[in-house]
């Protein structure tokens, strides 16, 4: 047995069923061993697509995703996808090929310092120098990736190690791995639990912020029970969507820069803030000095480094979100006899009535009949079709990044955990399409819809080839405004409408591109057609692309960066007016007129040295 075969055996031992990758010279022994394996390999069109697909697979399944890229450019192409997983605490093992050990440091063909490149974006880095280290390294990588705060782990695998002889009897796969110094805390401290319970009982205006950590911990059942037991309203972060059913009477929607009015007002006026599995990023807090100014803060997180990092905390609890909530519920039941004292809190009843009035007064308009189509109408019709086709329990959304992401986050009601997949921390355009591939592989029985903008879609448009080759039946909904909508909105709001490099031309025709891959596709320009086209796509057992031509002037309500959460402003309604210059215009500007170039007064005096001016 060679090292490469031992590596494949180690992956199989970890329960890996599928890997996403792209082969290359430094990985030929690995792929030769893969030939004899039952592992499913999905050949993406780009290593970034492989990383995002593995990430989508991990987020939906809760298992460790695996992606593979060769040495040099193969490794660097994985970087954005791995960094995306790191920012969102998604368990991933990224495997890169490497030149033979004897050539490391000699600038060999396709050699790169993969360990140095991956170091800041992974939980741990491994480079295997001896084949006998393969079983233990793979076990350690998976253990680190999936425990504590999950995240990506990188394994660099030199080619000669893959080819080296390996004796499985002398180097068996360890049944258990012990990692000195790595012991994540999962149980909350009893004293802190008791303090949290007392604070919950005493509070009149409590609110919960549920972050991605609740989804990761599979803590939805406990979150719902805690909220209902104590009559505490719940808002979520972007990564926390799905952790609490958004049609629940206690649901307030998403909080933060693009949050709902009830959620933002609740956090701004609460007297107790219970943050569970969130890291208080700037997109959540706005002006940190005015964030939850009246509140005592309970922060529950499995990563102690996150507690107190951005927001001062009164009651810190380090532990797994699910287990900590379970202990809090147990303690509450003992203290309050089914929460009777909490539910009889007069101040809390008034608080709930106030928030309910905010919810009623801020119901968004979504049934627009305008042409070009308003994105709100698409979201409404999508929710209606899901309801009509009874798909609520088997429906997954992946989004790209930009306005399309925030329209979905703001308006689309999510009912179950691990069904709203998006790039939150890094905000990676191009994430949505390959993530949908991974999501569908993770849950083949589910309907998977990728909602993307035209900009993000074009960043990984080549993955249509992957979808077509394997016949992966995902539905792709493009919010097509031929504009980098979020950048355009910010330029209009904060840069005096000076639009610069935010407009696309009419190329390509997405329907023709999809059909070129053999994928069914339609363009929708009339709002009355939205529902029927969505139904046709969702009832199909084949891949399907829908190009929705939307209003480029439509924006999102938002809190300006660094301002108070209550300061929600409406977008400036303005159509793009930027003109894309032709190549001839660019050429003329670059070369200019030869006579003008010889005139000294045209030399920018402030930006050239005396020597340069003399040379002119």
Coordinates of C-alpha atoms in Angstrom, one line a residue:
X1 CA 0.0 0.0 0.0
X2 CA 1.2 3.5 -0.8
X3 CA 0.7 6.7 1.2
X4 CA -2.0 7.9 -1.2
X5 CA -4.0 4.7 -0.6
X6 CA -3.6 5.1 3.1
X7 CA -4.9 8.7 2.9
X8 CA -8.0 7.5 1.0
X9 CA -8.5 4.8 3.6
X10 CA -8.2 7.4 6.4
X11 CA -10.9 9.6 4.7
X12 CA -13.2 6.5 4.4
X13 CA -12.6 5.8 8.1
X14 CA -13.9 9.3 8.9
X15 CA -17.1 8.6 7.1
X16 CA -16.4 10.8 4.1
X17 CA -18.7 9.9 1.2
X18 CA -18.0 12.8 -1.2
X19 CA -15.2 15.1 -2.0
X20 CA -15.0 18.1 -4.3
X21 CA -11.9 18.8 -6.2
X22 CA -9.7 19.4 -9.2
X23 CA -6.7 17.2 -10.0
X24 CA -3.2 18.2 -11.0
X25 CA 0.4 16.8 -11.2
X26 CA 1.2 16.9 -7.5
X27 CA -2.0 14.9 -6.7
X28 CA -1.7 12.2 -9.4
X29 CA -1.0 9.4 -6.8
X30 CA -4.0 10.6 -4.7
X31 CA -6.3 10.4 -7.7
X32 CA -4.9 7.1 -8.8
X33 CA -5.8 5.7 -5.3
X34 CA -9.2 7.4 -5.6
X35 CA -9.8 5.3 -8.7
X36 CA -10.2 2.1 -6.6
X37 CA -12.3 3.8 -3.9
X38 CA -16.0 4.1 -3.4
X39 CA -15.6 7.8 -2.6
X40 CA -17.7 10.1 -4.8
X41 CA -15.6 12.8 -6.4
X42 CA -17.3 15.9 -7.9
X43 CA -15.1 17.5 -10.4
X44 CA -15.8 21.2 -10.3
X45 CA -14.7 23.7 -12.9
X46 CA -12.5 25.7 -10.5
X47 CA -10.9 25.0 -7.1
X48 CA -12.8 27.9 -5.6
X49 CA -16.0 26.2 -6.7
X50 CA -14.8 23.0 -5.0
X51 CA -14.2 24.8 -1.7
X52 CA -17.5 26.6 -1.7
X53 CA -19.3 23.3 -2.7
X54 CA -17.6 21.5 0.2
X55 CA -18.6 24.4 2.5
X56 CA -22.3 24.2 1.3
X57 CA -22.2 20.4 1.9
X58 CA -20.9 21.0 5.5
X59 CA -23.4 23.6 6.4
X60 CA -26.4 21.6 5.3
X61 CA -25.3 18.2 6.5
X62 CA -23.4 19.2 9.7
X63 CA -20.6 16.9 8.5
X64 CA -17.0 17.9 7.6
X65 CA -16.8 18.9 3.9
X66 CA -13.7 17.9 1.9
X67 CA -12.1 19.8 -1.0
X68 CA -8.9 19.0 -2.9
X69 CA -6.6 21.1 -5.1
X70 CA -3.2 20.6 -6.5
X71 CA 0.0 22.4 -5.6
X72 CA 0.7 26.1 -6.5
X73 CA -2.2 27.7 -8.3
X74 CA -4.5 24.9 -7.3
X75 CA -3.9 25.7 -3.6
X76 CA -4.2 29.4 -4.1
X77 CA -7.5 28.9 -5.9
X78 CA -8.9 27.2 -2.8
X79 CA -8.0 30.1 -0.6
X80 CA -11.1 32.3 -0.9
X81 CA -13.4 29.3 -0.3
X82 CA -11.4 28.2 2.8
X83 CA -11.4 31.8 4.1
X84 CA -15.2 31.9 3.6
X85 CA -15.6 28.8 5.7
X86 CA -13.2 30.1 8.4
X87 CA -15.2 33.4 8.7
X88 CA -18.5 31.4 9.1
X89 CA -17.2 28.6 11.3
X90 CA -17.9 25.9 8.8
X91 CA -16.1 22.5 9.2
X92 CA -13.8 21.8 6.2
X93 CA -10.7 19.8 5.4
X94 CA -8.8 21.3 2.5
X95 CA -6.2 19.0 1.0
X96 CA -3.5 20.4 -1.3
X97 CA -0.9 18.6 -3.3
X98 CA 2.7 19.7 -2.8
X99 CA 6.0 19.1 -4.6
X100 CA 8.2 16.3 -3.3
X101 CA 9.8 17.0 0.1
X102 CA 13.3 17.0 -1.4
X103 CA 12.3 20.0 -3.6
X104 CA 10.5 22.1 -1.0
X105 CA 12.2 25.4 -0.8
X106 CA 13.9 25.1 -4.2
X107 CA 11.2 27.0 -6.2
X108 CA 10.2 23.9 -8.0
X109 CA 7.4 23.9 -10.6
X110 CA 4.1 24.8 -9.0
X111 CA 5.7 25.0 -5.5
X112 CA 4.2 27.5 -3.1
X113 CA 4.3 28.0 0.7
X114 CA 0.9 26.6 1.2
X115 CA 1.3 26.4 5.0
X116 CA 2.1 30.1 5.1
X117 CA -0.8 31.1 2.9
X118 CA -3.4 29.0 4.7
X119 CA -2.1 29.8 8.2
X120 CA -4.4 32.8 9.0
X121 CA -7.5 31.2 7.5
X122 CA -7.6 27.8 9.1
X123 CA -7.9 26.3 12.6
X124 CA -4.8 24.3 12.0
X125 CA -2.2 23.5 9.3
X126 CA -0.6 20.1 8.7
X127 CA 2.2 19.1 6.2
X128 CA 2.7 15.4 6.1
X129 CA 6.4 14.5 5.7
X130 CA 6.2 10.7 6.3
X131 CA 3.6 8.3 5.1
X132 CA 3.4 6.7 8.5
X133 CA 2.0 10.0 9.8
X134 CA -1.0 9.9 7.5
X135 CA -3.6 8.1 9.7
X136 CA -3.0 10.2 12.8
X137 CA -2.9 13.5 10.9
X138 CA -6.2 12.8 9.1
X139 CA -7.9 11.8 12.3
X140 CA -6.6 15.0 14.0
X141 CA -7.6 17.2 11.1
X142 CA -11.2 16.0 11.2
X143 CA -11.4 16.2 15.0
X144 CA -10.2 19.8 15.0
X145 CA -12.5 20.8 12.1
X146 CA -15.7 19.6 13.7
X147 CA -15.2 20.2 17.4
X148 CA -15.3 23.4 19.5
X149 CA -15.9 26.3 17.2
X150 CA -15.8 24.4 13.8
X151 CA -13.7 25.6 11.0
X152 CA -11.4 24.6 8.2
X153 CA -8.2 22.6 8.6
X154 CA -5.5 22.3 5.9
X155 CA -3.4 19.3 5.0
X156 CA -0.5 19.7 2.6
X157 CA 0.5 16.4 1.0
X158 CA 3.8 16.2 -0.8
X159 CA 3.9 13.9 -3.9
X160 CA 6.7 11.6 -2.7
X161 CA 4.7 11.0 0.6
X162 CA 1.8 9.9 -1.5
X163 CA 4.1 7.4 -3.4
X164 CA 5.9 6.2 -0.3
X165 CA 5.3 2.6 0.8
X166 CA 2.9 2.3 3.8
X167 CA 2.4 -0.5 6.2
X168 CA -1.2 -0.5 7.6
X169 CA -0.3 -3.1 10.3
X170 CA 2.5 -1.0 11.7
X171 CA 0.6 2.2 11.4
X172 CA -3.1 1.5 12.0
X173 CA -5.7 4.3 12.0
X174 CA -6.1 5.3 15.6
X175 CA -9.6 4.6 17.1
X176 CA -9.3 7.6 19.3
X177 CA -7.2 10.8 18.9
X178 CA -5.8 12.7 21.8
X179 CA -4.7 16.3 21.1
X180 CA -2.7 17.8 23.9
X181 CA -3.9 21.3 24.7
X182 CA -7.0 21.0 22.6
X183 CA -10.0 20.6 24.9
X184 CA -12.9 22.8 24.0
X185 CA -15.3 23.7 26.8
X186 CA -18.8 22.5 26.0
X187 CA -20.6 22.7 29.4
X188 CA -21.3 26.1 30.9
X189 CA -20.1 26.9 34.4
X190 CA -23.0 26.3 36.9
X191 CA -22.4 29.6 38.7
X192 CA -22.7 31.5 35.4
X193 CA -25.8 29.5 34.5
X194 CA -27.4 30.5 37.8
X195 CA -26.5 34.2 37.3
X196 CA -28.1 34.0 33.8
X197 CA -31.3 32.5 35.2
X198 CA -31.6 35.2 37.8
X199 CA -31.1 37.9 35.2
X200 CA -33.8 36.3 32.9
X201 CA -36.3 36.1 35.8
X202 CA -35.7 39.8 36.8
X203 CA -35.8 41.3 33.3
X204 CA -38.8 43.2 32.0
X205 CA -37.5 43.8 28.4
X206 CA -35.4 40.8 27.4
X207 CA -34.4 39.9 23.9
X208 CA -32.4 37.1 22.4
X209 CA -29.9 37.4 19.5
X210 CA -29.4 34.0 18.0
X211 CA -26.3 33.6 15.9
X212 CA -24.8 31.0 13.7
X213 CA -23.6 29.1 16.7
X214 CA -27.2 28.0 17.4
X215 CA -27.4 26.4 14.0
X216 CA -24.0 24.8 14.3
X217 CA -25.0 23.3 17.7
X218 CA -28.3 22.1 16.4
X219 CA -29.9 24.1 19.2
X220 CA -33.2 25.2 17.6
X221 CA -35.4 23.0 19.8
X222 CA -33.8 24.4 23.0
X223 CA -34.0 28.0 21.6
X224 CA -37.7 27.7 20.9
X225 CA -38.3 26.1 24.3
X226 CA -36.3 28.9 26.1
X227 CA -38.1 31.7 24.2
X228 CA -41.6 30.2 24.8
X229 CA -40.9 29.3 28.5
X230 CA -39.8 32.9 29.3
X231 CA -41.8 34.8 26.7
X232 CA -38.6 36.3 25.2
X233 CA -38.6 37.7 21.7
X234 CA -35.9 36.4 19.3
X235 CA -34.0 38.1 16.6
X236 CA -31.3 36.5 14.5
X237 CA -28.1 37.4 12.8
X238 CA -27.6 36.6 9.1
X239 CA -25.8 33.4 10.0
X240 CA -28.5 32.6 12.6
X241 CA -31.4 32.6 10.2
X242 CA -33.2 29.3 10.5
X243 CA -32.2 28.8 14.2
X244 CA -35.7 30.2 15.2
X245 CA -38.8 29.8 13.0
X246 CA -39.5 33.2 11.5
X247 CA -43.2 32.9 11.5
X248 CA -43.2 32.2 15.3
X249 CA -45.1 34.9 17.3
X250 CA -41.9 35.7 19.2
X251 CA -39.8 36.1 16.0
X252 CA -38.6 39.6 15.2
X253 CA -36.5 38.9 12.1
X254 CA -32.9 39.8 11.4
X255 CA -31.0 42.4 13.4
X256 CA -28.3 44.8 12.3
X257 CA -27.4 47.0 9.3
X258 CA -30.1 45.5 7.1
X259 CA -32.3 44.3 10.0
X260 CA -36.0 44.8 10.6
X261 CA -37.4 47.7 12.6
X262 CA -38.7 45.4 15.4
X263 CA -35.4 43.6 15.8
X264 CA -33.3 46.8 15.8
X265 CA -35.6 48.6 18.2
X266 CA -35.8 45.6 20.5
X267 CA -32.0 45.4 20.9
X268 CA -31.8 49.2 21.3
X269 CA -34.4 49.3 24.1
X270 CA -34.0 46.0 25.9
X271 CA -32.9 45.7 29.6
X272 CA -31.5 42.2 29.1
X273 CA -29.7 41.0 25.9
X274 CA -29.0 37.2 25.6
X275 CA -26.6 36.7 22.8
X276 CA -26.2 33.0 21.8
X277 CA -23.6 31.9 19.4
X278 CA -22.9 35.3 17.8
X279 CA -19.8 37.4 17.7
X280 CA -21.2 40.9 17.6
X281 CA -19.7 42.0 14.3
X282 CA -19.9 45.6 13.1
X283 CA -22.8 44.6 10.8
X284 CA -24.8 43.7 13.9
X285 CA -23.9 46.4 16.4
X286 CA -23.6 49.6 14.3
X287 CA -22.3 52.3 16.7
X288 CA -20.8 50.1 19.4
X289 CA -21.1 52.9 22.0
X290 CA -24.9 53.1 21.6
X291 CA -25.5 49.3 21.2
X292 CA -28.0 47.9 23.7
X293 CA -27.3 50.9 26.0
X294 CA -29.8 49.9 28.7
X295 CA -29.1 46.2 28.7
X296 CA -27.3 43.7 30.9
X297 CA -25.6 41.4 28.5
X298 CA -25.4 37.6 28.7
X299 CA -23.0 36.2 26.0
X300 CA -23.0 32.4 25.4
X301 CA -20.3 31.2 23.0
X302 CA -18.2 28.1 22.6
X303 CA -15.2 30.3 21.6
X304 CA -14.0 32.2 24.7
X305 CA -12.0 34.6 22.4
X306 CA -15.3 36.0 21.1
X307 CA -16.8 36.9 24.5
X308 CA -16.1 40.5 25.4
X309 CA -14.2 41.1 22.2
X310 CA -16.6 43.7 20.7
X311 CA -19.2 44.2 23.4
X312 CA -18.8 44.4 27.2
X313 CA -20.4 41.4 28.8
X314 CA -22.0 41.1 32.3
X315 CA -22.5 37.4 32.3
X316 CA -20.1 35.4 30.1
X317 CA -20.8 31.7 29.5
X318 CA -18.4 29.6 27.6
X319 CA -19.9 26.4 26.2
X320 CA -21.9 24.7 23.5
X321 CA -25.1 26.7 22.7
X322 CA -27.4 23.7 22.8
X323 CA -26.0 22.4 26.1
X324 CA -25.9 25.8 27.8
X325 CA -29.5 26.5 26.8
X326 CA -30.6 23.1 28.1
X327 CA -29.0 23.8 31.5
X328 CA -30.6 27.3 31.6
X329 CA -34.0 25.8 30.9
X330 CA -33.5 23.1 33.5
X331 CA -32.5 25.7 36.1
X332 CA -35.5 27.9 35.2
X333 CA -38.0 25.1 35.6
X334 CA -36.6 24.4 39.0
X335 CA -36.6 28.1 40.0
X336 CA -39.9 29.2 38.6
X337 CA -42.2 26.1 38.5
X338 CA -42.7 26.1 34.7
X339 CA -41.6 29.7 34.4
X340 CA -44.7 31.0 36.2
X341 CA -42.9 34.0 37.8
X342 CA -41.4 35.0 34.4
X343 CA -44.7 34.8 32.5
X344 CA -46.5 36.9 35.2
X345 CA -44.0 39.7 34.8
X346 CA -46.2 42.8 34.0
X347 CA -43.3 44.7 32.4
X348 CA -42.6 41.8 30.0
X349 CA -46.2 41.7 28.9
X350 CA -46.1 45.4 28.0
X351 CA -42.7 44.8 26.2
X352 CA -44.3 42.1 24.0
X353 CA -47.3 44.3 23.2
X354 CA -44.9 47.1 22.2
X355 CA -42.9 44.9 19.9
X356 CA -46.0 43.4 18.4
X357 CA -47.2 46.9 17.5
X358 CA -43.8 47.5 15.8
X359 CA -44.2 44.3 13.8
X360 CA -47.7 45.3 12.6
X361 CA -46.6 48.8 11.6
X362 CA -43.6 47.6 9.7
X363 CA -45.0 44.8 7.5
X364 CA -43.2 45.4 4.2
X365 CA -45.0 45.8 0.9
X366 CA -44.1 42.9 -1.4
X367 CA -46.9 42.5 -4.0
X368 CA -45.6 45.1 -6.5
X369 CA -46.9 44.9 -10.1
X370 CA -44.1 47.2 -11.4
X371 CA -42.0 46.6 -14.5
X372 CA -39.0 46.1 -14.2
X373 CA -39.8 43.6 -11.5
X374 CA -39.3 44.5 -7.9
X375 CA -37.2 41.9 -6.0
X376 CA -39.7 41.9 -3.1
X377 CA -42.3 40.4 -5.5
X378 CA -40.0 37.5 -6.5
X379 CA -39.4 36.7 -2.8
X380 CA -43.2 36.8 -2.1
X381 CA -44.0 34.5 -5.0
X382 CA -41.2 32.1 -4.0
X383 CA -42.6 31.8 -0.5
X384 CA -46.1 31.3 -1.9
X385 CA -45.0 28.6 -4.2
X386 CA -43.1 26.8 -1.5
X387 CA -46.3 26.8 0.6
X388 CA -48.5 25.7 -2.3
X389 CA -46.2 22.8 -3.2
X390 CA -45.8 21.8 0.5
X391 CA -42.0 22.2 0.3
X392 CA -41.4 24.0 3.7
X393 CA -39.8 20.9 5.3
X394 CA -37.5 20.1 2.3
X395 CA -36.4 23.4 1.0
X396 CA -32.9 25.0 1.0
X397 CA -31.8 28.4 -0.1
X398 CA -28.3 29.4 -0.9
X399 CA -27.6 33.0 -1.6
X400 CA -24.8 35.0 -3.2
X401 CA -23.6 38.3 -1.7
X402 CA -24.9 41.8 -2.2
X403 CA -28.5 43.1 -2.5
X404 CA -29.8 39.6 -3.5
X405 CA -28.5 38.3 -0.2
X406 CA -30.0 41.0 1.9
X407 CA -33.4 41.0 0.1
X408 CA -33.6 37.3 0.9
X409 CA -32.4 37.8 4.5
X410 CA -34.8 40.6 5.1
X411 CA -37.9 39.3 3.4
X412 CA -37.7 35.5 3.1
X413 CA -39.1 33.6 6.1
X414 CA -36.9 30.6 7.1
X415 CA -38.5 27.8 9.1
X416 CA -35.7 25.3 9.8
X417 CA -32.0 25.3 10.7
X418 CA -29.4 24.6 8.0
X419 CA -31.7 25.7 5.2
X420 CA -30.5 29.3 4.6
X421 CA -26.9 29.1 3.4
X422 CA -25.0 32.4 2.9
X423 CA -21.5 33.9 3.2
X424 CA -21.8 36.2 6.2
X425 CA -18.4 36.9 7.6
X426 CA -16.3 37.2 4.5
X427 CA -19.1 38.3 2.2
X428 CA -17.8 36.3 -0.8
X429 CA -19.4 37.0 -4.2
X430 CA -19.5 33.8 -6.2
X431 CA -20.5 31.7 -3.2
X432 CA -24.1 30.9 -4.0
X433 CA -23.9 28.7 -7.1
X434 CA -21.2 26.2 -5.9
X435 CA -22.7 26.2 -2.4
X436 CA -26.0 25.0 -4.0
X437 CA -24.1 22.1 -5.6
X438 CA -22.8 21.0 -2.2
X439 CA -26.2 21.6 -0.5
X440 CA -27.9 19.3 -3.1
X441 CA -25.3 16.6 -2.7
X442 CA -25.8 16.8 1.1
X443 CA -29.6 16.5 0.9
X444 CA -30.5 15.0 -2.5
X445 CA -34.2 14.9 -1.5
X446 CA -34.4 18.6 -0.8
X447 CA -35.3 21.3 -3.3
X448 CA -32.3 23.6 -3.5
X449 CA -32.6 27.2 -4.9
X450 CA -29.7 29.4 -5.5
X451 CA -30.6 33.1 -5.3
X452 CA -27.8 35.2 -6.8
X453 CA -27.2 38.6 -8.4
X454 CA -25.8 38.9 -11.9
X455 CA -22.4 40.0 -10.5
X456 CA -21.9 37.2 -8.1
X457 CA -23.3 34.6 -10.7
X458 CA -20.7 35.6 -13.2
X459 CA -17.9 35.1 -10.7
X460 CA -18.4 31.3 -10.7
X461 CA -20.7 30.9 -13.8
X462 CA -18.4 28.1 -15.0
X463 CA -20.0 25.8 -12.3
X464 CA -22.9 25.5 -14.7
X465 CA -20.7 22.9 -16.3
X466 CA -20.5 20.9 -13.1
X467 CA -24.3 21.1 -12.6
X468 CA -24.9 20.0 -16.2
X469 CA -22.4 17.2 -16.3
X470 CA -23.7 15.5 -13.1
X471 CA -27.3 16.6 -13.8
X472 CA -27.6 18.2 -10.4
X473 CA -31.2 19.6 -10.2
X474 CA -30.8 22.9 -8.6
X475 CA -32.8 26.0 -9.4
X476 CA -30.9 29.2 -10.1
X477 CA -32.7 32.5 -9.7
X478 CA -30.7 35.5 -10.9
X479 CA -31.7 38.9 -9.7
X480 CA -30.5 40.6 -12.8
X481 CA -30.1 44.4 -12.7
X482 CA -26.9 44.6 -14.7
X483 CA -25.5 46.5 -11.7
X484 CA -23.3 45.9 -8.7
X485 CA -26.3 46.9 -6.7
X486 CA -24.9 47.1 -3.2
X487 CA -21.9 49.2 -4.2
X488 CA -24.2 51.3 -6.4
X489 CA -26.6 51.9 -3.4
X490 CA -23.7 53.0 -1.2
X491 CA -22.3 55.3 -3.9
X492 CA -25.8 57.0 -4.1
X493 CA -26.2 57.3 -0.4
X494 CA -22.7 58.2 0.8
X495 CA -20.7 59.4 -2.2
X496 CA -23.1 62.0 -3.7
X497 CA -24.3 59.6 -6.4
X498 CA -20.9 59.5 -8.1
X499 CA -21.4 56.1 -9.8
X500 CA -18.0 54.5 -10.7
X501 CA -17.5 51.0 -12.1
X502 CA -20.8 49.5 -11.0
X503 CA -22.6 49.0 -14.3
X504 CA -22.5 45.9 -16.5
X505 CA -23.5 45.8 -20.2
X506 CA -26.1 43.6 -21.7
X507 CA -23.7 40.7 -22.2
X508 CA -24.0 37.8 -21.5
X509 CA -27.5 36.5 -22.2
X510 CA -27.8 34.2 -19.2
X511 CA -30.6 32.1 -20.8
X512 CA -28.4 31.4 -23.8
X513 CA -25.4 30.6 -21.6
X514 CA -27.5 28.1 -19.6
X515 CA -28.9 26.5 -22.7
X516 CA -25.4 26.2 -24.1
X517 CA -24.7 23.9 -21.1
X518 CA -27.9 22.0 -21.8
X519 CA -29.7 23.6 -18.8
X520 CA -33.4 24.7 -19.0
X521 CA -33.7 28.4 -18.7
X522 CA -36.2 31.3 -19.0
X523 CA -36.1 35.0 -18.7
X524 CA -38.9 36.7 -16.7
X525 CA -39.7 40.4 -17.3
X526 CA -43.4 40.5 -16.3
X527 CA -44.3 40.1 -12.6
X528 CA -47.4 38.1 -13.5
X529 CA -45.2 35.3 -14.9
X530 CA -43.1 34.8 -11.8
X531 CA -45.2 32.3 -10.0
X532 CA -45.8 29.9 -12.9
X533 CA -42.1 29.9 -13.9
X534 CA -41.1 29.2 -10.3
X535 CA -43.5 26.3 -10.1
X536 CA -42.3 24.8 -13.3
X537 CA -38.7 25.1 -12.1
X538 CA -39.4 23.6 -8.7
X539 CA -41.4 20.7 -10.1
X540 CA -38.7 19.9 -12.5
X541 CA -36.2 17.1 -11.8
X542 CA -33.6 18.9 -13.9
X543 CA -31.4 21.9 -13.4
X544 CA -33.2 25.1 -14.1
X545 CA -32.1 28.8 -14.5
X546 CA -34.5 31.8 -14.2
X547 CA -33.2 35.2 -15.2
X548 CA -35.4 37.8 -13.4
X549 CA -34.9 41.2 -14.9
X550 CA -35.3 43.5 -11.9
X551 CA -35.5 47.2 -11.2
X552 CA -31.9 48.5 -11.0
X553 CA -33.1 51.5 -8.9
X554 CA -34.4 49.3 -6.1
X555 CA -32.4 49.3 -2.9
X556 CA -32.6 48.2 0.7
X557 CA -33.4 50.0 3.9
X558 CA -30.2 50.2 6.0
X559 CA -28.5 51.6 9.0
X560 CA -25.5 53.7 7.8
X561 CA -22.2 52.1 8.9
X562 CA -21.2 53.1 12.5
X563 CA -24.6 54.6 13.4
X564 CA -27.3 53.7 15.9
X565 CA -29.5 50.7 15.0
X566 CA -32.6 52.8 15.2
X567 CA -31.3 55.1 12.4
X568 CA -32.8 53.1 9.6
X569 CA -32.8 55.1 6.3
X570 CA -34.4 54.4 3.0
X571 CA -32.3 54.0 -0.2
X572 CA -32.0 56.7 -2.8
X573 CA -34.1 55.7 -5.8
X574 CA -32.0 56.5 -8.8
X575 CA -31.4 54.6 -12.1
X576 CA -27.8 53.9 -13.1
X577 CA -26.4 56.6 -15.3
X578 CA -22.9 55.4 -15.7
X579 CA -21.7 54.9 -19.3
X580 CA -19.3 52.0 -20.1
X581 CA -16.5 53.4 -22.3
X582 CA -15.8 51.6 -25.5
X583 CA -12.3 50.2 -26.1
X584 CA -11.7 52.9 -28.7
X585 CA -12.4 55.6 -26.1
X586 CA -10.1 53.9 -23.7
X587 CA -7.4 53.6 -26.3
X588 CA -7.8 57.3 -27.2
X589 CA -7.5 58.2 -23.5
X590 CA -4.4 56.1 -23.0
X591 CA -2.6 57.1 -26.1
X592 CA -4.0 60.6 -26.5
X593 CA -2.7 62.9 -29.3
X594 CA 1.0 62.7 -30.0
X595 CA 1.3 66.5 -30.3
X596 CA -0.3 67.0 -26.9
X597 CA 2.1 64.6 -25.3
X598 CA 5.0 66.8 -26.2
X599 CA 3.6 69.9 -24.5
X600 CA 5.2 70.4 -21.1
X601 CA 2.2 72.2 -19.6
X602 CA 0.3 68.9 -19.8
X603 CA 2.9 67.2 -17.5
X604 CA 1.4 66.8 -14.0
X605 CA 4.0 68.9 -12.2
X606 CA 2.9 67.7 -8.8
X607 CA 3.4 64.1 -9.6
X608 CA 6.7 64.0 -11.4
X609 CA 10.3 64.5 -10.2
X610 CA 12.6 67.2 -11.8
X611 CA 14.4 64.4 -13.6
X612 CA 11.2 63.0 -15.0
X613 CA 10.1 66.4 -16.2
X614 CA 13.5 66.8 -17.9
X615 CA 13.2 63.5 -19.6
X616 CA 9.8 64.6 -21.0

